[in-house]
Short mmCIF file of C-alpha atoms in Angstrom, two decimals:
data_model
loop_
_atom_site.label_atom_id
_atom_site.label_comp_id
_atom_site.label_asym_id
_atom_site.label_seq_id
_atom_site.Cartn_x
_atom_site.Cartn_y
_atom_site.Cartn_z
CA UNK R 1 -125.51 -73.67 27.04
CA UNK R 2 -122.34 -75.67 26.55
CA UNK R 3 -122.32 -78.40 29.17
CA UNK R 4 -120.53 -81.59 30.19
CA UNK R 5 -122.09 -83.89 32.78
CA UNK R 6 -120.18 -86.86 34.20
CA UNK R 7 -121.78 -89.91 35.76
CA UNK R 8 -120.95 -93.45 36.78
CA UNK R 9 -118.74 -92.84 39.78
CA UNK R 10 -119.08 -94.79 42.99
CA UNK R 11 -117.45 -97.11 45.49
CA UNK R 12 -115.62 -100.13 44.08
CA UNK R 13 -113.27 -102.70 45.59
CA UNK R 14 -109.62 -102.93 44.55
CA UNK R 15 -109.33 -104.93 41.36
CA UNK R 16 -112.85 -104.00 40.33
CA UNK R 17 -114.15 -102.12 37.31
CA UNK R 18 -116.21 -99.02 36.67
CA UNK R 19 -117.37 -97.18 33.56
CA UNK R 20 -117.64 -93.43 33.61
CA UNK R 21 -119.76 -91.46 31.15
CA UNK R 22 -119.73 -87.83 30.12
CA UNK R 23 -122.79 -86.39 28.36
CA UNK R 24 -122.12 -83.37 26.16
CA UNK R 25 -124.67 -80.77 25.11
CA UNK R 26 -124.80 -77.30 23.60
CA UNK R 27 -122.06 -77.86 21.02
CA UNK R 28 -121.16 -80.14 18.12
CA UNK R 29 -119.51 -82.92 20.10
CA UNK R 30 -118.09 -84.68 17.04
CA UNK R 31 -115.93 -81.66 16.22
CA UNK R 32 -113.88 -81.78 19.41
CA UNK R 33 -111.16 -83.87 20.97
CA UNK R 34 -111.94 -84.76 24.57
CA UNK R 35 -110.05 -85.46 27.79
CA UNK R 36 -110.41 -87.11 31.17
CA UNK R 37 -108.65 -85.42 34.07
CA UNK R 38 -108.68 -86.60 37.68
CA UNK R 39 -107.94 -85.15 41.09
CA UNK R 40 -107.19 -87.31 44.10
CA UNK R 41 -108.42 -86.01 47.48
CA UNK R 42 -106.34 -83.02 48.51
CA UNK R 43 -104.05 -83.40 45.50
CA UNK R 44 -103.47 -81.67 42.19
CA UNK R 45 -104.90 -82.23 38.75
CA UNK R 46 -103.70 -85.21 36.71
CA UNK R 47 -104.40 -85.68 33.01
CA UNK R 48 -105.64 -89.22 32.40
CA UNK R 49 -106.51 -89.70 28.74
CA UNK R 50 -107.38 -88.00 25.46
CA UNK R 51 -109.35 -89.06 22.41
CA UNK R 52 -109.54 -87.30 19.06
CA UNK R 53 -112.82 -86.26 17.49
CA UNK R 54 -113.06 -89.35 15.29
CA UNK R 55 -111.43 -91.71 17.83
CA UNK R 56 -108.41 -92.07 15.55
CA UNK R 57 -105.92 -90.92 18.18
CA UNK R 58 -105.98 -92.05 21.79
CA UNK R 59 -103.43 -91.34 24.50
CA UNK R 60 -103.09 -92.35 28.15
CA UNK R 61 -101.07 -91.34 31.14
CA UNK R 62 -98.54 -93.98 32.13
CA UNK R 63 -100.36 -94.41 35.45
CA UNK R 64 -103.47 -95.83 33.75
CA UNK R 65 -102.17 -97.31 30.50
CA UNK R 66 -103.29 -100.90 30.07
CA UNK R 67 -106.04 -100.57 32.68
CA UNK R 68 -108.23 -97.71 31.42
CA UNK R 69 -109.89 -97.38 28.01
CA UNK R 70 -111.28 -94.13 26.65
CA UNK R 71 -113.98 -94.16 23.98
CA UNK R 72 -116.72 -91.98 22.56
CA UNK R 73 -120.02 -92.27 20.72
CA UNK R 74 -120.53 -89.17 18.59
CA UNK R 75 -124.09 -90.21 17.75
CA UNK R 76 -124.91 -90.12 21.45
CA UNK R 77 -122.74 -87.07 22.26
CA UNK R 78 -121.01 -89.11 24.91
CA UNK R 79 -117.51 -89.79 26.19
CA UNK R 80 -116.61 -92.83 28.25
CA UNK R 81 -113.83 -94.12 30.48
CA UNK R 82 -113.73 -97.84 31.18
CA UNK R 83 -111.62 -98.41 34.29
CA UNK R 84 -110.41 -101.91 35.09
CA UNK R 85 -108.05 -103.35 37.73
CA UNK R 86 -108.77 -100.37 39.93
CA UNK R 87 -106.36 -99.47 42.71
CA UNK R 88 -106.66 -97.34 45.82
CA UNK R 89 -104.57 -94.67 44.10
CA UNK R 90 -107.26 -94.31 41.41
CA UNK R 91 -109.54 -92.76 44.03
CA UNK R 92 -110.32 -89.29 42.71
CA UNK R 93 -112.83 -86.92 41.22
CA UNK R 94 -112.88 -87.56 37.49
CA UNK R 95 -113.59 -84.66 35.15
CA UNK R 96 -114.25 -84.71 31.44
CA UNK R 97 -112.98 -81.65 29.58
CA UNK R 98 -113.31 -80.35 26.04
CA UNK R 99 -110.07 -79.87 24.15
CA UNK R 100 -109.25 -76.84 22.05
CA UNK R 101 -106.31 -76.22 19.76
CA UNK R 102 -105.71 -73.31 17.46
CA UNK R 103 -102.98 -71.32 15.83
CA UNK R 104 -101.46 -68.48 17.84
CA UNK R 105 -100.50 -65.89 15.22
CA UNK R 106 -98.52 -63.81 17.71
CA UNK R 107 -96.35 -66.81 18.55
CA UNK R 108 -96.32 -68.57 15.19
CA UNK R 109 -97.32 -71.88 16.73
CA UNK R 110 -100.30 -73.79 18.07
CA UNK R 111 -101.79 -73.67 21.52
CA UNK R 112 -103.79 -76.31 23.35
CA UNK R 113 -106.08 -76.07 26.35
CA UNK R 114 -109.28 -77.39 27.93
CA UNK R 115 -112.04 -74.84 27.72
CA UNK R 116 -115.11 -76.59 29.15
CA UNK R 117 -115.15 -78.89 32.18
CA UNK R 118 -117.84 -80.96 33.80
CA UNK R 119 -118.46 -80.86 37.56
CA UNK R 120 -116.87 -84.27 38.01
CA UNK R 121 -117.84 -87.68 39.33
CA UNK R 122 -116.24 -89.30 42.37
CA UNK R 123 -114.58 -92.70 42.23
CA UNK R 124 -113.59 -94.37 45.49
CA UNK R 125 -111.56 -97.57 45.43
CA UNK R 126 -111.63 -99.22 48.83
CA UNK R 127 -112.26 -102.59 50.39
CA UNK E 1 -91.87 -87.84 31.44
CA UNK E 2 -92.37 -84.08 31.43
CA UNK E 3 -92.94 -82.23 34.68
CA UNK E 4 -94.21 -78.75 35.43
CA UNK E 5 -93.12 -77.25 38.73
CA UNK E 6 -94.95 -74.51 40.63
CA UNK E 7 -94.42 -72.89 44.01
CA UNK E 8 -96.84 -74.53 46.47
CA UNK E 9 -98.25 -71.30 47.88
CA UNK E 10 -98.10 -67.54 47.54
CA UNK E 11 -99.89 -64.71 49.30
CA UNK E 12 -100.81 -61.25 48.10
CA UNK E 13 -102.33 -58.22 49.76
CA UNK E 14 -105.70 -57.13 48.46
CA UNK E 15 -105.22 -54.92 45.41
CA UNK E 16 -101.57 -55.82 44.94
CA UNK E 17 -99.90 -57.84 42.19
CA UNK E 18 -98.85 -61.47 42.36
CA UNK E 19 -96.97 -63.59 39.85
CA UNK E 20 -97.21 -67.38 39.74
CA UNK E 21 -94.55 -69.28 37.84
CA UNK E 22 -94.46 -72.67 36.16
CA UNK E 23 -91.22 -74.31 35.06
CA UNK E 24 -90.69 -77.23 32.72
CA UNK E 25 -88.83 -78.28 29.61
CA UNK E 26 -92.01 -78.68 27.58
CA UNK E 27 -92.65 -74.95 27.96
CA UNK E 28 -89.82 -74.29 25.54
CA UNK E 29 -92.04 -75.83 22.84
CA UNK E 30 -95.64 -75.37 24.02
CA UNK E 31 -97.64 -72.59 25.57
CA UNK E 32 -98.97 -73.05 29.06
CA UNK E 33 -102.62 -72.66 29.89
CA UNK E 34 -103.66 -71.63 33.39
CA UNK E 35 -106.61 -72.90 35.43
CA UNK E 36 -108.22 -71.49 38.54
CA UNK E 37 -109.87 -73.94 40.91
CA UNK E 38 -111.88 -72.96 43.95
CA UNK E 39 -112.76 -75.50 46.67
CA UNK E 40 -115.33 -78.03 45.56
CA UNK E 41 -115.46 -76.66 42.02
CA UNK E 42 -114.17 -77.74 38.63
CA UNK E 43 -111.18 -75.91 37.17
CA UNK E 44 -111.77 -72.87 34.98
CA UNK E 45 -109.31 -71.73 32.33
CA UNK E 46 -108.11 -68.15 32.86
CA UNK E 47 -105.24 -67.87 30.34
CA UNK E 48 -104.37 -69.81 27.18
CA UNK E 49 -101.94 -69.41 24.32
CA UNK E 50 -99.52 -66.50 24.28
CA UNK E 51 -101.75 -64.34 26.52
CA UNK E 52 -105.43 -64.93 25.80
CA UNK E 53 -108.31 -64.63 28.25
CA UNK E 54 -111.59 -66.47 27.73
CA UNK E 55 -114.74 -64.41 27.75
CA UNK E 56 -115.68 -63.47 31.29
CA UNK E 57 -112.17 -63.60 32.74
CA UNK E 58 -111.14 -60.21 34.17
CA UNK E 59 -108.28 -58.38 32.49
CA UNK E 60 -106.33 -58.37 35.74
CA UNK E 61 -105.23 -61.89 34.70
CA UNK E 62 -102.35 -62.02 32.22
CA UNK E 63 -99.83 -64.57 31.02
CA UNK E 64 -96.27 -64.53 29.75
CA UNK E 65 -93.52 -66.94 28.90
CA UNK E 66 -89.74 -67.01 28.61
CA UNK E 67 -87.60 -70.03 27.96
CA UNK E 68 -88.77 -72.88 30.19
CA UNK E 69 -90.88 -70.67 32.45
CA UNK E 70 -94.50 -69.55 32.09
CA UNK E 71 -96.03 -66.96 34.39
CA UNK E 72 -99.53 -65.97 35.42
CA UNK E 73 -99.86 -62.46 36.83
CA UNK E 74 -102.82 -61.13 38.76
CA UNK E 75 -102.66 -57.33 38.80
CA UNK E 76 -104.80 -55.87 41.56
CA UNK E 77 -105.76 -59.13 43.24
CA UNK E 78 -109.30 -59.40 44.57
CA UNK E 79 -110.67 -61.54 47.35
CA UNK E 80 -112.42 -63.76 44.81
CA UNK E 81 -109.05 -64.61 43.24
CA UNK E 82 -108.15 -66.75 46.24
CA UNK E 83 -107.90 -70.23 44.75
CA UNK E 84 -105.57 -72.94 43.53
CA UNK E 85 -103.92 -72.26 40.19
CA UNK E 86 -102.55 -74.91 37.85
CA UNK E 87 -100.49 -74.56 34.71
CA UNK E 88 -100.83 -77.10 31.93
CA UNK E 89 -99.17 -77.81 28.62
CA UNK E 90 -98.48 -80.55 26.15
CA UNK E 91 -95.64 -82.80 27.22
CA UNK E 92 -92.45 -83.28 25.24
CA UNK E 93 -94.12 -85.86 22.97
CA UNK E 94 -96.74 -83.32 21.98
CA UNK E 95 -99.52 -85.87 22.39
CA UNK E 96 -100.17 -85.85 26.11
CA UNK E 97 -100.92 -83.18 28.66
CA UNK E 98 -99.10 -82.47 31.89
CA UNK E 99 -100.34 -80.34 34.78
CA UNK E 100 -98.24 -78.29 37.10
CA UNK E 101 -98.05 -79.11 40.79
CA UNK E 102 -100.38 -76.24 41.66
CA UNK E 103 -100.09 -72.97 43.58
CA UNK E 104 -102.43 -71.93 46.36
CA UNK E 105 -103.00 -68.17 46.22
CA UNK E 106 -104.10 -66.47 49.42
CA UNK E 107 -105.40 -62.89 49.28
CA UNK E 108 -104.71 -61.10 52.55
#
């Protein structure tokens, strides 16, 4: 069974740090780009960061750039998100999601989407 | 930065058809994908690419696109379709993702 399991969430004070992990199983992790997506309480989904299969390409949302670092260990089938200088507005459920891209022959272009999601881990930033 | 705009809420009678729209400049270049999220659960993709459904997604879900607008249509809505729906695409840079603002679908 293809599965993603996040861990590492918790309560942290403003300015503090936290490291999230995402354990992948049931597929060849090293073949896929991966994402972190978050959802603040009662709010919509927000893409946070992406990392390519070999870690060559990394991208961040402007809201976390310079504070968060995405990484992966393909030997351990794991994805990570190091979060520093945390703020109250970082409070959210954090999901890891597998990235898929392929060629759409009917449209003569590529498509991109996230096909597998974990159940999420909750991060609360509060004093 | 790119934005994707959705109507906050729509309602549909049981068995009727509802269309959810998503507007944004990036949709002129990239397909939208659509995610269904029920309370307390992770999102699930229902449509991707031009109009593709993952295995297990009922064929009452369909997608379309024109210009800067993508649409998700539920034909013959069921009670279990009541959920939040989010569109998503690459942003104008092509390297990042952007999510729509979300639409809450209520089945009456």
